[in-house]
Coordinates of C-alpha atoms and ligand atoms in Angstrom, one line a residue:
M1 CA 218.4 -51.1 359.1
Y2 CA 214.7 -50.3 358.6
C3 CA 212.2 -51.7 361.1
T4 CA 208.6 -51.2 359.9
R5 CA 205.2 -53.0 360.0
K6 CA 202.2 -53.0 357.9
I7 CA 198.9 -51.5 359.2
T8 CA 197.0 -52.3 356.0
D9 CA 198.1 -53.1 352.5
S10 CA 198.9 -49.5 351.8
V11 CA 199.6 -48.0 355.3
Y12 CA 202.8 -48.6 357.2
W13 CA 204.0 -48.0 360.7
V14 CA 207.4 -46.2 360.3
G15 CA 207.9 -45.1 363.9
G16 CA 210.2 -46.5 366.7
S17 CA 210.8 -46.7 370.4
D18 CA 213.2 -45.0 372.8
R19 CA 214.2 -47.2 375.7
R20 CA 217.0 -44.9 376.9
L21 CA 215.0 -41.8 377.9
A22 CA 214.6 -41.7 381.6
L23 CA 212.1 -38.8 381.9
F24 CA 209.4 -38.0 379.3
E25 CA 209.2 -34.2 378.9
N26 CA 212.1 -34.3 381.4
L27 CA 209.5 -34.8 384.1
F28 CA 207.8 -38.2 383.9
P29 CA 209.7 -41.5 384.6
I30 CA 209.2 -44.0 381.8
P31 CA 210.9 -47.2 382.9
R32 CA 209.3 -49.0 379.9
G33 CA 210.4 -46.4 377.4
V34 CA 208.2 -44.7 374.9
A35 CA 207.2 -45.2 371.3
Y36 CA 207.0 -42.4 368.8
N37 CA 204.6 -43.6 366.0
A38 CA 204.5 -42.3 362.5
Y39 CA 202.6 -43.7 359.5
L40 CA 203.2 -43.7 355.8
I41 CA 200.4 -44.0 353.2
L42 CA 201.2 -45.3 349.7
D43 CA 198.7 -44.3 347.0
E44 CA 198.9 -42.3 343.8
K45 CA 200.4 -39.7 346.2
T46 CA 202.4 -40.6 349.2
A47 CA 201.7 -39.1 352.6
L48 CA 203.6 -39.3 355.9
M49 CA 201.6 -38.8 359.1
D50 CA 203.9 -36.8 361.5
T51 CA 207.6 -37.5 362.2
V52 CA 209.2 -38.7 365.5
D53 CA 211.5 -37.5 368.3
A54 CA 215.1 -36.6 367.5
S55 CA 216.3 -39.5 369.6
I56 CA 215.1 -42.0 366.9
G57 CA 215.5 -39.8 363.9
A58 CA 218.0 -42.1 362.1
Q59 CA 215.7 -45.1 362.5
F60 CA 212.7 -43.2 361.3
L61 CA 214.4 -41.8 358.2
Q62 CA 215.6 -45.4 357.2
N63 CA 212.0 -46.6 357.7
V64 CA 210.5 -43.9 355.5
A65 CA 213.1 -44.5 352.8
H66 CA 212.5 -48.2 352.9
V67 CA 208.7 -48.0 352.6
L68 CA 208.9 -45.3 349.9
G69 CA 211.2 -47.7 347.9
G70 CA 212.5 -44.8 345.8
R71 CA 209.2 -43.0 345.4
P72 CA 209.0 -39.3 346.3
L73 CA 207.2 -38.2 349.4
D74 CA 204.4 -35.9 348.4
Y75 CA 202.9 -34.8 351.7
L76 CA 203.9 -34.5 355.3
I77 CA 200.8 -34.2 357.5
I78 CA 201.6 -32.4 360.7
D79 CA 198.9 -33.3 363.3
H80 CA 201.0 -32.1 366.3
M81 CA 203.9 -29.6 366.5
E82 CA 205.4 -30.8 369.8
P83 CA 209.0 -31.8 369.3
D84 CA 208.5 -35.4 370.2
H85 CA 206.7 -35.6 366.8
C86 CA 208.1 -32.9 364.7
A87 CA 211.9 -33.0 365.3
N88 CA 212.6 -34.5 361.8
I89 CA 210.7 -32.0 359.7
E90 CA 213.7 -30.2 358.5
A91 CA 215.4 -33.4 357.6
L92 CA 212.4 -34.3 355.4
V93 CA 212.3 -30.9 353.9
L94 CA 215.9 -31.2 352.7
R95 CA 215.5 -34.8 351.5
F96 CA 212.2 -34.3 349.6
P97 CA 212.3 -30.9 347.8
Q98 CA 208.9 -31.4 346.3
M99 CA 207.2 -32.4 349.5
K100 CA 204.3 -30.2 350.7
L101 CA 203.6 -29.7 354.4
V102 CA 200.0 -29.9 355.5
G103 CA 198.9 -28.2 358.7
N104 CA 196.7 -25.5 360.1
A105 CA 197.6 -21.8 360.6
K106 CA 198.9 -22.5 364.2
T107 CA 201.0 -25.4 362.9
F108 CA 203.1 -23.1 360.7
T109 CA 203.4 -20.5 363.4
F110 CA 204.9 -23.1 365.8
L111 CA 207.1 -24.5 363.0
S112 CA 208.6 -21.1 362.5
Q113 CA 209.0 -20.6 366.3
F114 CA 210.7 -23.9 366.9
Y115 CA 212.9 -24.3 363.8
G116 CA 213.0 -20.9 362.1
L117 CA 211.6 -22.5 359.0
D118 CA 209.7 -20.4 356.6
L119 CA 208.0 -22.8 354.3
A120 CA 205.2 -20.7 352.9
D121 CA 205.8 -21.8 349.4
R122 CA 205.4 -25.5 350.4
A123 CA 202.6 -25.1 353.0
V124 CA 199.1 -26.4 352.5
V125 CA 197.1 -24.6 355.2
V126 CA 193.9 -26.5 356.1
K127 CA 190.8 -25.6 357.9
E128 CA 188.4 -27.8 359.9
G129 CA 186.8 -30.4 357.7
D130 CA 189.1 -29.9 354.7
S131 CA 190.1 -32.9 352.7
L132 CA 193.2 -34.0 350.8
P133 CA 192.8 -36.8 348.1
L134 CA 195.8 -39.1 347.7
G135 CA 194.1 -41.5 345.1
S136 CA 191.9 -44.1 346.6
H137 CA 192.6 -42.7 350.0
T138 CA 191.3 -39.3 351.2
L139 CA 192.4 -37.5 354.3
T140 CA 190.1 -35.3 356.2
F141 CA 191.3 -33.0 359.0
H142 CA 189.5 -32.3 362.2
F143 CA 190.9 -29.9 364.8
A144 CA 191.3 -31.1 368.3
P145 CA 192.7 -28.0 370.1
M146 CA 194.3 -28.7 373.5
V147 CA 194.4 -32.4 373.0
H148 CA 197.2 -31.7 373.9
W149 CA 198.4 -28.4 372.3
P150 CA 196.3 -25.7 370.6
E151 CA 197.4 -26.6 367.0
V152 CA 196.5 -30.3 367.4
M153 CA 194.4 -31.9 364.7
V154 CA 193.4 -35.5 364.0
T155 CA 193.2 -36.9 360.5
Y156 CA 190.6 -39.4 359.3
E157 CA 191.0 -41.7 356.3
A158 CA 187.6 -42.8 355.1
S159 CA 188.3 -45.7 352.7
E160 CA 190.0 -47.7 355.4
K161 CA 188.3 -46.0 358.4
L162 CA 191.6 -45.0 360.0
L163 CA 191.9 -42.3 362.6
F164 CA 195.3 -40.8 363.0
S165 CA 194.6 -39.4 366.5
A166 CA 197.8 -37.5 367.5
D167 CA 198.5 -37.8 371.3
A168 CA 194.9 -39.0 372.0
F169 CA 194.6 -42.7 372.9
G170 CA 198.4 -42.8 373.4
S171 CA 200.4 -44.4 376.2
F172 CA 203.9 -44.4 377.7
G173 CA 205.8 -47.6 376.9
A174 CA 208.1 -48.8 374.1
L175 CA 206.6 -51.1 371.4
D176 CA 208.3 -54.4 371.5
G177 CA 207.5 -55.6 367.9
N178 CA 203.8 -56.1 368.9
I179 CA 202.4 -52.8 367.8
F180 CA 198.7 -53.6 367.8
N181 CA 196.5 -53.7 370.9
D182 CA 195.3 -57.2 370.1
E183 CA 198.9 -58.4 370.1
V184 CA 199.4 -57.5 373.8
D185 CA 197.4 -57.9 377.0
F186 CA 196.5 -54.2 377.2
P187 CA 194.5 -54.2 380.5
S188 CA 197.3 -56.0 382.4
Q189 CA 200.4 -54.7 380.6
W190 CA 199.5 -51.3 379.3
L191 CA 196.5 -49.7 381.1
D192 CA 198.5 -48.3 384.0
D193 CA 200.9 -46.6 381.7
A194 CA 198.1 -45.4 379.4
R195 CA 196.3 -43.9 382.5
R196 CA 199.5 -42.3 383.8
Y197 CA 200.1 -40.8 380.3
Y198 CA 196.6 -39.5 379.8
T199 CA 196.1 -38.1 383.3
N200 CA 199.4 -36.3 383.5
I201 CA 199.8 -35.2 379.9
V202 CA 196.3 -34.4 378.8
G203 CA 194.4 -34.6 382.1
K204 CA 194.0 -30.9 382.5
Y205 CA 192.1 -30.7 379.2
G206 CA 189.1 -32.8 380.0
P207 CA 186.5 -30.5 378.5
Q208 CA 188.5 -30.3 375.2
V209 CA 188.8 -34.1 375.2
Q210 CA 185.1 -34.3 375.6
A211 CA 184.6 -32.0 372.6
A212 CA 187.0 -34.1 370.5
L213 CA 185.2 -37.3 371.5
K214 CA 181.9 -35.8 370.5
K215 CA 183.3 -34.8 367.1
L216 CA 184.9 -38.2 366.6
S217 CA 181.6 -40.0 367.4
A218 CA 180.3 -38.9 364.0
L219 CA 183.1 -40.9 362.2
D220 CA 183.1 -44.6 361.4
I221 CA 186.4 -45.6 362.9
R222 CA 187.9 -49.1 362.5
T223 CA 191.5 -48.4 363.5
I224 CA 193.0 -45.8 365.8
C225 CA 196.6 -44.9 365.1
P226 CA 198.0 -42.7 367.9
L227 CA 201.4 -41.1 368.1
H228 CA 202.4 -43.1 371.2
G229 CA 201.7 -46.7 372.3
P230 CA 199.7 -49.5 370.6
I231 CA 197.6 -49.1 367.5
W232 CA 193.9 -50.0 368.2
R233 CA 192.1 -52.3 365.8
T234 CA 189.9 -54.2 368.3
D235 CA 188.0 -53.2 371.5
L236 CA 187.6 -49.6 370.5
P237 CA 184.5 -49.1 372.7
W238 CA 186.5 -50.2 375.8
L239 CA 189.2 -47.6 375.0
L240 CA 186.7 -44.8 374.2
E241 CA 184.9 -45.6 377.5
K242 CA 188.2 -45.1 379.4
Y243 CA 188.8 -41.7 377.7
D244 CA 185.3 -40.6 378.3
R245 CA 185.5 -41.4 382.0
W246 CA 189.0 -39.9 382.5
S247 CA 188.0 -36.7 380.7
R248 CA 184.9 -36.3 382.8
Y249 CA 187.1 -36.8 385.9
E250 CA 184.9 -39.8 386.9
P251 CA 186.7 -42.5 388.8
E252 CA 187.2 -45.9 387.1
E253 CA 186.7 -47.8 390.4
T254 CA 184.9 -47.5 393.7
S255 CA 188.1 -47.9 395.6
V256 CA 190.6 -46.1 397.9
A257 CA 194.0 -44.7 397.2
I258 CA 195.8 -44.1 400.6
L259 CA 198.6 -41.7 400.0
Y260 CA 200.8 -41.1 402.9
G261 CA 204.0 -39.3 404.0
S262 CA 205.8 -40.8 407.0
M263 CA 209.0 -39.7 408.7
Y264 CA 209.5 -42.7 411.1
G265 CA 206.8 -45.1 410.1
D266 CA 204.0 -44.1 412.4
T267 CA 201.8 -42.4 409.8
E268 CA 202.6 -45.3 407.5
N269 CA 201.3 -47.7 410.2
A270 CA 198.0 -45.8 410.2
A271 CA 197.8 -46.1 406.4
N272 CA 198.4 -49.9 406.6
V273 CA 195.9 -50.4 409.4
L274 CA 193.2 -48.5 407.5
A275 CA 193.9 -50.4 404.3
C276 CA 193.5 -53.7 406.1
A277 CA 190.3 -52.6 407.8
L278 CA 188.9 -51.5 404.4
A279 CA 189.9 -54.8 402.8
D280 CA 188.3 -56.7 405.7
A281 CA 185.1 -54.8 404.9
G282 CA 185.3 -56.0 401.3
V283 CA 186.9 -53.0 399.5
K284 CA 189.0 -54.2 396.5
G285 CA 191.7 -52.4 394.4
I286 CA 193.1 -50.5 397.4
T287 CA 196.4 -48.7 396.7
V288 CA 198.8 -47.6 399.4
R289 CA 201.6 -45.2 398.3
D290 CA 204.4 -43.5 400.1
V291 CA 204.4 -40.0 398.6
S292 CA 208.1 -39.6 399.4
V293 CA 209.2 -42.4 397.0
T294 CA 206.4 -42.5 394.5
H295 CA 206.5 -40.2 391.5
V296 CA 203.7 -37.7 391.6
S297 CA 202.6 -38.8 388.1
Q298 CA 201.7 -42.2 389.6
L299 CA 199.8 -40.6 392.5
I300 CA 197.8 -38.6 390.0
A301 CA 197.0 -41.7 388.0
D302 CA 195.8 -43.4 391.3
A303 CA 193.6 -40.4 392.1
F304 CA 192.0 -40.5 388.6
R305 CA 191.4 -44.3 389.1
C306 CA 189.9 -44.2 392.6
S307 CA 186.6 -42.8 393.9
H308 CA 188.2 -42.2 397.4
L309 CA 191.4 -40.7 398.5
V310 CA 192.9 -40.8 402.0
L311 CA 195.7 -38.3 402.6
A312 CA 197.9 -39.1 405.6
V313 CA 200.8 -36.8 406.6
P314 CA 202.8 -35.5 409.5
T315 CA 202.7 -31.9 410.3
Y316 CA 206.0 -30.4 409.2
N317 CA 207.4 -26.9 409.9
N318 CA 203.8 -26.2 411.1
G319 CA 202.6 -27.1 407.6
I320 CA 201.9 -30.1 405.3
Y321 CA 204.6 -32.7 404.9
P322 CA 206.5 -31.3 401.8
A323 CA 206.3 -34.5 399.7
M324 CA 202.5 -34.2 399.7
L325 CA 202.6 -30.7 398.4
D326 CA 203.6 -31.7 394.8
F327 CA 200.6 -34.0 394.6
L328 CA 198.2 -31.3 395.8
H329 CA 199.7 -28.8 393.4
D330 CA 199.3 -31.3 390.5
M331 CA 195.7 -32.2 391.5
K332 CA 194.8 -28.5 391.3
A333 CA 196.7 -27.9 388.1
L334 CA 195.1 -30.9 386.3
G335 CA 191.6 -30.0 387.5
L336 CA 191.0 -33.3 389.3
R337 CA 187.6 -33.0 391.1
D338 CA 184.7 -34.9 392.6
R339 CA 186.5 -37.2 394.9
T340 CA 185.7 -38.2 398.5
V341 CA 188.6 -37.6 400.8
G342 CA 189.6 -38.8 404.2
L343 CA 192.3 -37.0 406.2
I344 CA 194.9 -38.3 408.7
E345 CA 197.3 -36.0 410.4
N346 CA 200.1 -36.7 412.7
G347 CA 201.9 -34.3 415.0
T348 CA 203.9 -34.8 418.2
W349 CA 203.1 -31.4 419.7
G350 CA 201.0 -29.4 417.3
P351 CA 199.1 -31.4 414.6
T352 CA 197.7 -28.9 412.1
A353 CA 198.2 -30.7 408.7
A354 CA 194.6 -31.7 408.3
K355 CA 193.3 -28.1 408.5
Q356 CA 195.8 -27.1 405.8
L357 CA 195.0 -30.1 403.7
R358 CA 191.3 -29.2 403.9
A359 CA 192.2 -25.6 402.7
Q360 CA 194.0 -27.0 399.7
L361 CA 191.0 -29.3 398.9
D362 CA 188.6 -26.4 399.2
E363 CA 190.4 -24.8 396.2
M364 CA 189.4 -27.8 394.0
K365 CA 185.9 -28.6 392.6
G366 CA 183.6 -31.2 394.2
M367 CA 185.9 -32.5 396.9
T368 CA 184.0 -34.0 399.8
V369 CA 186.0 -34.3 403.1
L370 CA 184.8 -37.1 405.3
E371 CA 184.5 -36.9 409.1
P372 CA 186.2 -37.6 411.4
V373 CA 189.6 -36.4 410.6
V374 CA 192.0 -38.8 412.3
T375 CA 194.5 -37.1 414.5
I376 CA 197.6 -39.1 415.7
K377 CA 199.9 -37.8 418.4
S378 CA 203.2 -39.4 417.4
A379 CA 201.9 -42.9 417.1
L380 CA 198.6 -44.7 416.8
N381 CA 196.9 -45.3 420.2
E382 CA 193.5 -46.6 421.2
G383 CA 191.8 -43.2 420.7
A384 CA 193.3 -42.6 417.3
L385 CA 192.6 -46.2 416.3
E386 CA 188.9 -45.6 417.1
Q387 CA 188.9 -42.5 414.9
L388 CA 190.6 -44.6 412.1
H389 CA 187.8 -47.1 412.3
Q390 CA 185.2 -44.3 412.3
L391 CA 186.9 -43.0 409.1
K392 CA 186.7 -46.5 407.6
D393 CA 183.0 -46.6 408.4
A394 CA 182.5 -43.2 406.8
I395 CA 184.3 -44.3 403.7
L396 CA 182.2 -47.5 403.4
A397 CA 179.0 -45.5 404.0
S398 CA 179.9 -43.0 401.3
M399 CA 180.6 -45.9 398.9
H400 CA 177.3 -47.5 399.5
G401 CA 175.2 -44.4 400.0
Ligands
LIG501 FE1 203.5 -36.7 372.2 FE2 202.0 -33.6 372.9 O1 203.3 -34.8 372.2

């Protein structure tokens, strides 16, 4: 049975949610599921904005048929050719023989690569700034390459000031009937998933996101309709500020993420002692994570949020504790930069992890390593505790300096 909602009198949400998928992109845990949004505009012509993932294809096709109410579908706008949004194109091509497909040159290359579809006779190939009139609505296409793939474009509808933003401004998380940001408590219920989505999926492309934000700043936008997560019709400046900050790799908070690996609890003890000492000194929003049991996508989100990181690990096989390596690799891959970092190493007979952590950080931009490095021999003792407090003082000084 169909399940749709109205965005405006002539624009409908025809997407859906998948609460069964464990790993988005077969990589990222999504315990709250994920929504795949698509939108249908009814005017003199009808236009569908993207499709959805194969997992909810049946629901989507019912939704489209219901909103069309027997009318033909005139246009499919393809803003993004990643399969979580384009998996139902062939089904639409077969159902609506008169339907034109609207995309850019790269869109149709990718369509052919993924599905072997040669639709040259039905393709409307658009360039930056081209418009498509539907009646009282007019769609204008703006390219947003690498937000998150090279073919991505966003579509603006001027009469109702709607921005169909592709992956931009999306979030992990299923939509539970409340599809609008003002129907949920976004800061407490959604922000963590939105941050984890942005930083891991699009985080590498900060400069491209900045370019897209600059382009969008020229548009008068009332509602943002992303391909994942809630639709934004209030508090747009709050959302745009988050994206601006994330894409400039600026921390959201002056706070500390203490990320530790610990074989027998001794390095964990140091992490907890430091966290309490920082809290006693007035630092708020501290996060302590065990890298062995926390998915790296969460560690990345923490690192984007916080101004300061403390990496605490045992020396293992004369190197860095393996569970920390994934995080360091992702930090480099995503281009995270400009953080202040404290180091804690542990080693019963030959602690060398801090030297190797520092070498990894040297390969990133703008990482400042604080002194002293804390060296623990097996378990915290008075000497290491003194170093830990010196590190706390250095963190506080860098926050206030
Ligand atoms: Fe939601 Fe880049 O696809």
